[in-house]
Coordinates of C-alpha atoms and ligand atoms in Angstrom, one line a residue:
M1 CA 1.0 -17.5 -34.2
K2 CA 1.6 -15.5 -37.3
L3 CA 0.8 -11.9 -38.2
A4 CA 0.4 -10.3 -41.7
A5 CA 1.0 -6.6 -42.0
L6 CA -0.5 -4.6 -45.0
G7 CA 1.0 -1.4 -46.2
E8 CA 3.8 0.5 -48.0
V9 CA 7.6 0.5 -47.6
M10 CA 9.3 3.6 -49.0
V11 CA 12.8 4.5 -49.8
E12 CA 14.0 7.0 -47.2
L13 CA 16.8 9.6 -47.8
A14 CA 17.8 11.2 -44.5
P15 CA 20.5 13.8 -43.8
Q16 CA 23.7 12.5 -42.4
G17 CA 26.2 15.3 -42.0
A18 CA 27.3 17.5 -44.8
D19 CA 30.2 17.8 -47.3
G20 CA 32.9 20.5 -47.1
A21 CA 30.6 22.9 -49.0
G22 CA 27.7 22.4 -46.5
T23 CA 25.6 20.4 -48.9
P24 CA 23.8 17.7 -46.9
L25 CA 24.9 14.1 -47.3
L26 CA 22.1 11.6 -47.4
A27 CA 21.8 8.1 -46.0
Q28 CA 19.5 5.7 -47.8
G29 CA 17.1 3.5 -45.8
Y30 CA 13.6 2.0 -46.0
A31 CA 10.6 2.8 -43.8
G32 CA 6.8 3.0 -43.6
D33 CA 4.6 2.7 -40.5
T34 CA 3.4 -1.0 -40.9
Y35 CA 6.9 -2.0 -42.2
N36 CA 8.5 -0.4 -39.1
T37 CA 6.1 -2.4 -36.9
S38 CA 6.8 -5.6 -38.8
V39 CA 10.5 -5.3 -38.3
Y40 CA 10.2 -5.0 -34.6
I41 CA 7.6 -7.8 -34.4
A42 CA 10.0 -10.0 -36.3
R43 CA 12.9 -9.0 -34.0
S44 CA 10.6 -9.9 -31.0
G45 CA 10.4 -13.4 -32.3
V46 CA 6.9 -13.5 -33.9
D47 CA 6.4 -14.7 -37.5
V48 CA 5.4 -11.8 -39.8
R49 CA 4.3 -11.8 -43.4
Y50 CA 4.6 -8.4 -45.0
V51 CA 2.0 -7.6 -47.7
T52 CA 2.6 -4.9 -50.3
L53 CA 3.3 -4.3 -53.9
L54 CA 6.7 -3.3 -55.2
G55 CA 8.3 -2.7 -58.6
D56 CA 11.0 -4.6 -60.4
D57 CA 13.7 -2.0 -60.0
P58 CA 16.9 -2.3 -57.9
Y59 CA 15.2 -0.5 -54.9
S60 CA 12.4 -2.9 -54.8
A61 CA 14.9 -5.7 -54.9
Q62 CA 16.8 -4.1 -52.0
I63 CA 13.5 -3.8 -50.0
L64 CA 12.8 -7.5 -50.6
A65 CA 16.3 -8.3 -49.4
T66 CA 16.0 -6.1 -46.4
L67 CA 12.7 -7.7 -45.4
A68 CA 14.2 -11.2 -45.8
A69 CA 17.3 -10.2 -43.8
E70 CA 14.9 -9.2 -41.0
G71 CA 13.3 -12.6 -41.1
I72 CA 10.1 -11.3 -42.6
D73 CA 8.1 -13.5 -44.9
T74 CA 7.9 -11.9 -48.4
T75 CA 5.9 -14.5 -50.2
A76 CA 2.8 -12.4 -50.5
I77 CA 4.6 -9.4 -52.0
E78 CA 3.7 -8.8 -55.7
Q79 CA 6.1 -7.1 -58.0
L80 CA 4.8 -4.9 -60.8
S81 CA 7.0 -4.6 -63.9
G82 CA 8.3 -1.1 -64.8
R83 CA 7.5 0.3 -61.4
S84 CA 9.4 1.7 -58.5
P85 CA 8.6 2.2 -54.8
G86 CA 7.6 5.5 -53.2
L87 CA 10.3 7.8 -51.8
Y88 CA 10.6 10.4 -49.1
M89 CA 13.3 12.8 -48.0
I90 CA 13.9 14.2 -44.5
R91 CA 15.4 17.6 -43.9
N92 CA 16.3 19.2 -40.6
S93 CA 14.7 22.6 -40.5
A94 CA 16.4 25.6 -38.8
D95 CA 14.5 25.0 -35.6
G96 CA 15.7 21.3 -35.4
E97 CA 12.4 19.8 -36.5
R98 CA 12.4 17.0 -39.1
Q99 CA 10.5 17.8 -42.2
F100 CA 9.3 15.0 -44.6
T101 CA 8.7 15.4 -48.4
Y102 CA 7.1 12.5 -50.2
W103 CA 7.0 11.2 -53.8
R104 CA 4.6 8.3 -53.4
G105 CA 1.6 9.1 -55.5
E106 CA 2.5 6.4 -58.1
A107 CA 3.8 3.8 -55.7
P108 CA 2.8 0.3 -56.6
A109 CA 1.5 -0.3 -53.1
R110 CA -1.5 1.8 -54.1
A111 CA -2.8 -1.2 -56.0
L112 CA -3.2 -3.2 -52.8
F113 CA -6.4 -5.3 -53.1
A114 CA -7.4 -3.6 -56.4
D115 CA -6.9 -6.3 -59.0
T116 CA -9.2 -9.4 -58.8
V117 CA -6.6 -12.0 -59.5
S118 CA -3.9 -10.7 -57.2
R119 CA -6.6 -10.1 -54.5
E120 CA -7.8 -13.7 -54.5
R121 CA -4.2 -14.9 -54.3
L122 CA -3.5 -12.5 -51.5
Q123 CA -6.7 -13.4 -49.6
A124 CA -5.6 -17.1 -49.6
Q125 CA -2.3 -16.1 -48.1
L126 CA -4.0 -13.9 -45.5
R127 CA -6.2 -16.8 -44.4
E128 CA -3.0 -18.6 -43.3
V129 CA -2.3 -16.0 -40.5
D130 CA -3.8 -15.5 -37.1
C131 CA -3.8 -11.7 -37.0
I132 CA -3.9 -9.0 -39.7
Y133 CA -2.4 -5.6 -38.9
L134 CA -2.9 -2.4 -41.0
S135 CA -3.1 1.3 -40.5
G136 CA -4.9 4.5 -41.6
I137 CA -2.0 5.0 -44.0
T138 CA -2.7 1.6 -45.5
L139 CA -6.3 2.6 -46.0
A140 CA -5.3 6.1 -47.4
I141 CA -3.2 4.7 -50.2
M142 CA -5.8 2.2 -51.3
A143 CA -8.5 3.0 -53.9
P144 CA -12.0 3.3 -52.4
P145 CA -13.3 0.1 -54.2
A146 CA -10.2 -1.8 -52.9
R147 CA -11.0 -0.7 -49.4
E148 CA -14.5 -2.1 -49.7
H149 CA -13.0 -5.5 -50.8
L150 CA -10.7 -5.4 -47.9
L151 CA -13.5 -4.8 -45.4
T152 CA -15.5 -7.7 -46.8
F153 CA -12.5 -9.9 -46.5
L154 CA -11.7 -8.8 -43.0
A155 CA -15.3 -9.6 -41.9
E156 CA -14.8 -13.1 -43.3
F157 CA -11.4 -13.4 -41.7
R158 CA -12.8 -12.6 -38.3
R159 CA -15.7 -15.0 -38.7
G160 CA -13.0 -17.6 -39.2
G161 CA -11.4 -16.7 -35.9
G162 CA -8.8 -14.3 -37.2
R163 CA -8.0 -11.1 -35.3
V164 CA -7.6 -7.6 -36.9
A165 CA -5.4 -4.9 -35.4
F166 CA -5.5 -1.3 -36.5
D167 CA -3.6 2.0 -35.9
S168 CA -5.5 5.0 -37.3
N169 CA -2.2 6.9 -38.1
Y170 CA -4.0 9.9 -39.6
R171 CA -1.9 11.7 -42.3
P172 CA -4.2 14.5 -43.7
R173 CA -2.4 15.0 -46.9
L174 CA -3.0 11.4 -48.0
W175 CA -6.8 11.9 -47.9
A176 CA -8.9 14.0 -50.3
T177 CA -11.0 15.3 -47.3
P178 CA -11.0 14.6 -43.5
Q179 CA -14.5 13.2 -44.0
D180 CA -13.1 10.5 -46.3
A181 CA -10.6 9.5 -43.7
Q182 CA -13.3 9.5 -41.0
R183 CA -15.6 7.2 -43.0
A184 CA -12.8 4.8 -43.9
V185 CA -11.4 4.6 -40.3
A186 CA -14.9 4.2 -38.8
A187 CA -15.7 1.3 -41.3
L188 CA -12.4 -0.4 -40.4
L189 CA -12.9 0.0 -36.7
A190 CA -16.2 -1.8 -37.1
Q191 CA -14.1 -4.8 -38.3
A192 CA -11.3 -4.6 -35.8
D193 CA -10.4 -6.4 -32.6
I194 CA -7.5 -4.4 -31.4
A195 CA -7.3 -0.6 -31.9
L196 CA -3.8 1.0 -31.3
L197 CA -4.6 4.7 -31.5
T198 CA -2.5 7.8 -30.7
L199 CA -4.4 10.7 -29.0
E200 CA -2.7 13.4 -31.2
D201 CA -3.9 11.7 -34.4
E202 CA -7.4 11.1 -33.0
Q203 CA -7.7 14.8 -32.1
L204 CA -6.6 15.9 -35.5
L205 CA -9.0 13.6 -37.3
W206 CA -12.1 13.8 -35.0
G207 CA -11.5 17.0 -32.9
D208 CA -11.7 15.1 -29.6
V209 CA -11.2 17.6 -26.8
D210 CA -9.4 15.1 -24.6
A211 CA -8.7 11.4 -24.0
D212 CA -12.1 10.8 -22.3
A213 CA -13.9 12.2 -25.4
C214 CA -11.8 9.9 -27.6
L215 CA -12.6 6.8 -25.5
T216 CA -16.3 7.7 -25.4
R217 CA -16.5 8.3 -29.1
N218 CA -14.9 4.9 -29.8
A219 CA -16.9 3.0 -27.1
D220 CA -19.5 1.5 -29.5
Y221 CA -17.1 -0.3 -31.8
P222 CA -16.9 -4.1 -31.2
L223 CA -13.3 -3.8 -30.1
A224 CA -11.9 -6.3 -27.6
E225 CA -9.3 -3.8 -26.7
L226 CA -8.6 -0.2 -27.4
V227 CA -5.1 1.2 -26.6
L228 CA -4.6 5.0 -26.5
K229 CA -1.0 6.1 -26.8
R230 CA -0.1 9.6 -25.4
G231 CA 3.7 9.9 -25.7
P232 CA 5.1 9.9 -22.1
D233 CA 1.7 10.1 -20.5
P234 CA 0.0 6.9 -19.2
V235 CA -1.3 4.6 -21.9
L236 CA -5.1 4.2 -21.6
L237 CA -6.4 0.7 -22.2
Q238 CA -10.1 0.2 -22.6
S239 CA -11.3 -3.4 -22.5
D240 CA -14.4 -5.1 -21.2
G241 CA -15.9 -1.7 -20.6
T242 CA -13.2 -0.7 -18.2
V243 CA -10.4 1.9 -18.7
H244 CA -7.0 1.4 -17.1
A245 CA -4.3 4.1 -17.1
L246 CA -1.0 2.4 -17.4
A247 CA 2.1 4.5 -16.6
V248 CA 4.9 4.8 -19.2
P249 CA 8.2 4.2 -17.4
P250 CA 10.5 7.2 -17.8
V251 CA 13.1 6.9 -20.6
T252 CA 16.5 8.5 -20.3
G253 CA 18.6 9.6 -23.3
I254 CA 15.7 10.0 -25.8
V255 CA 17.3 10.9 -29.2
D256 CA 14.4 10.7 -31.7
T257 CA 10.8 9.7 -31.2
T258 CA 10.1 9.0 -34.9
G259 CA 8.4 5.6 -35.1
A260 CA 7.7 5.5 -31.3
G261 CA 4.1 4.5 -32.0
D262 CA 5.0 1.9 -34.6
A263 CA 7.5 0.3 -32.2
F264 CA 4.9 0.4 -29.4
N265 CA 2.5 -1.5 -31.7
A266 CA 5.1 -4.1 -32.4
G267 CA 5.8 -4.7 -28.7
Y268 CA 2.1 -4.8 -28.0
L269 CA 1.2 -7.2 -30.8
A270 CA 4.2 -9.5 -30.3
A271 CA 3.3 -9.9 -26.7
R272 CA -0.4 -10.5 -27.4
L273 CA 0.5 -13.1 -30.0
H274 CA 2.8 -14.7 -27.4
G275 CA -0.2 -15.0 -25.1
A276 CA 0.2 -12.0 -22.9
V277 CA -2.9 -10.3 -21.5
A278 CA -3.6 -6.7 -22.8
A279 CA -2.1 -4.9 -19.8
E280 CA 1.2 -6.9 -20.1
A281 CA 1.2 -6.1 -23.8
V282 CA 1.0 -2.4 -23.0
A283 CA 4.1 -2.8 -20.9
A284 CA 5.8 -4.7 -23.7
G285 CA 4.8 -1.9 -26.1
N286 CA 6.3 0.7 -23.8
R287 CA 9.5 -1.3 -23.6
C288 CA 9.8 -1.7 -27.3
A289 CA 9.2 2.0 -27.9
A290 CA 11.7 2.9 -25.2
R291 CA 14.4 0.9 -27.0
V292 CA 13.7 2.7 -30.3
I293 CA 13.5 6.3 -29.2
R294 CA 17.0 6.2 -27.6
H295 CA 18.4 6.0 -31.2
R296 CA 18.0 8.0 -34.4
G297 CA 15.5 6.8 -37.1
A298 CA 12.4 4.7 -37.1
I299 CA 14.4 1.6 -37.8
I300 CA 17.3 1.3 -35.5
P301 CA 20.1 -1.3 -36.3
A302 CA 19.3 -4.8 -35.1
A303 CA 22.4 -4.9 -32.9
Q304 CA 21.3 -1.7 -31.1
F305 CA 17.8 -3.1 -30.6
A306 CA 19.3 -6.3 -29.1
A307 CA 21.6 -4.3 -26.9
E308 CA 18.7 -2.2 -25.6
R309 CA 16.9 -5.4 -24.7
A310 CA 19.7 -6.4 -22.4
L311 CA 19.2 -3.1 -20.5
A312 CA 15.3 -3.1 -20.4
P313 CA 13.5 -5.1 -17.8
V314 CA 11.9 -7.9 -19.7
A315 CA 8.7 -9.6 -18.7
A316 CA 8.5 -13.4 -18.7
S317 CA 5.9 -13.3 -21.5
E318 CA 8.4 -11.8 -24.1
Ligands
LIG401 P1 3.4 8.3 -32.1 O1 4.8 7.9 -32.4 O2 2.4 7.5 -32.8 O3 3.2 9.8 -32.1 P2 3.4 8.4 -29.2 O4 4.2 9.7 -29.2 O5 2.1 8.5 -28.4 O6 3.1 7.8 -30.6 O7 4.3 7.4 -28.5 C1 4.1 6.0 -28.5 C2 4.7 5.3 -27.4 O8 6.1 5.6 -27.4 C3 4.2 5.8 -26.0 O9 3.1 5.1 -25.6 C4 5.4 5.4 -25.2 O10 5.5 4.0 -24.9 C5 6.6 5.7 -26.1 N1 7.0 7.1 -25.9 C6 6.9 8.2 -26.7 N2 7.4 9.3 -26.2 C7 7.9 9.0 -25.0 C8 8.7 9.7 -24.0 N3 8.9 11.0 -24.1 N4 9.0 9.0 -22.9 C9 8.8 7.6 -22.8 N5 8.1 6.9 -23.7 C10 7.7 7.6 -24.8

């Protein structure tokens, strides 16, 4: 089983201590929601092909090398000459919250599915996988006509037996209006098999008063399974017209919940692709998120991820 993830990897500059004069020192890394998920899927032993566009600068080369070092297939990544990937910086505000500032408006990933020649090449590569994963951020950075091409392709992909997984990951500032986001997300959900949603994002995008309202609103999409993440509260799994509330085991020593949802999605999708049923996959999602939130950053070092696995109870399906 192989999964392809579509999206954007950015250069991350995160504070790491300060020099003698109190000026923050910055650590450079790479991150992006679908990229984070791809890393943990690969570390869970499932083949992943990452799909994006990069530039031909040293940072793009480093991203390609990082993906390859994680065992992620980079053959579908196109490099545009004279371009550079998007960038974001993290700062710790006085109240301890992390604040994110982005420079991604001209990122090459925004050309995903836009050009006819590269689209046809990419579609051929996507037909080779069993599952395509993307998010609301992937949709947000794409031009509207490219989104239409993607939807047409996903319909064809599903007719051929492929599965589509989607996390709505709503980021208001990436959209011109909330209505644009609602239209794009609704159109995608009509072509999805697995929805991995977070209640907080759903409430922000749709104004759902609670989880029940969210599940009811999504009930008419032809989804085989809908998973609603709610931080430490039980995960709600809606499949075959039934809703199951699945407890999240308590996690001790939480350091940073950045990327918790991305890691959950990785555990979930890896388990499903390994043949686990949806309820088992939720447990795998919780375990994967638990390993990540005990460390700083969305991408924790591979050695720490492996060490956490030794601590976590592991199901036979993993
Ligand atoms: P997001 O990162 O998208 O905001 P959530 O905060 O809902 O997503 O968290 C996703 C998953 O991460 C949860 O379903 C759970 O598995 C895990 N998680 C998040 N916060 C906690 C917590 N405080 N305790 C235990 N698990 C957590």
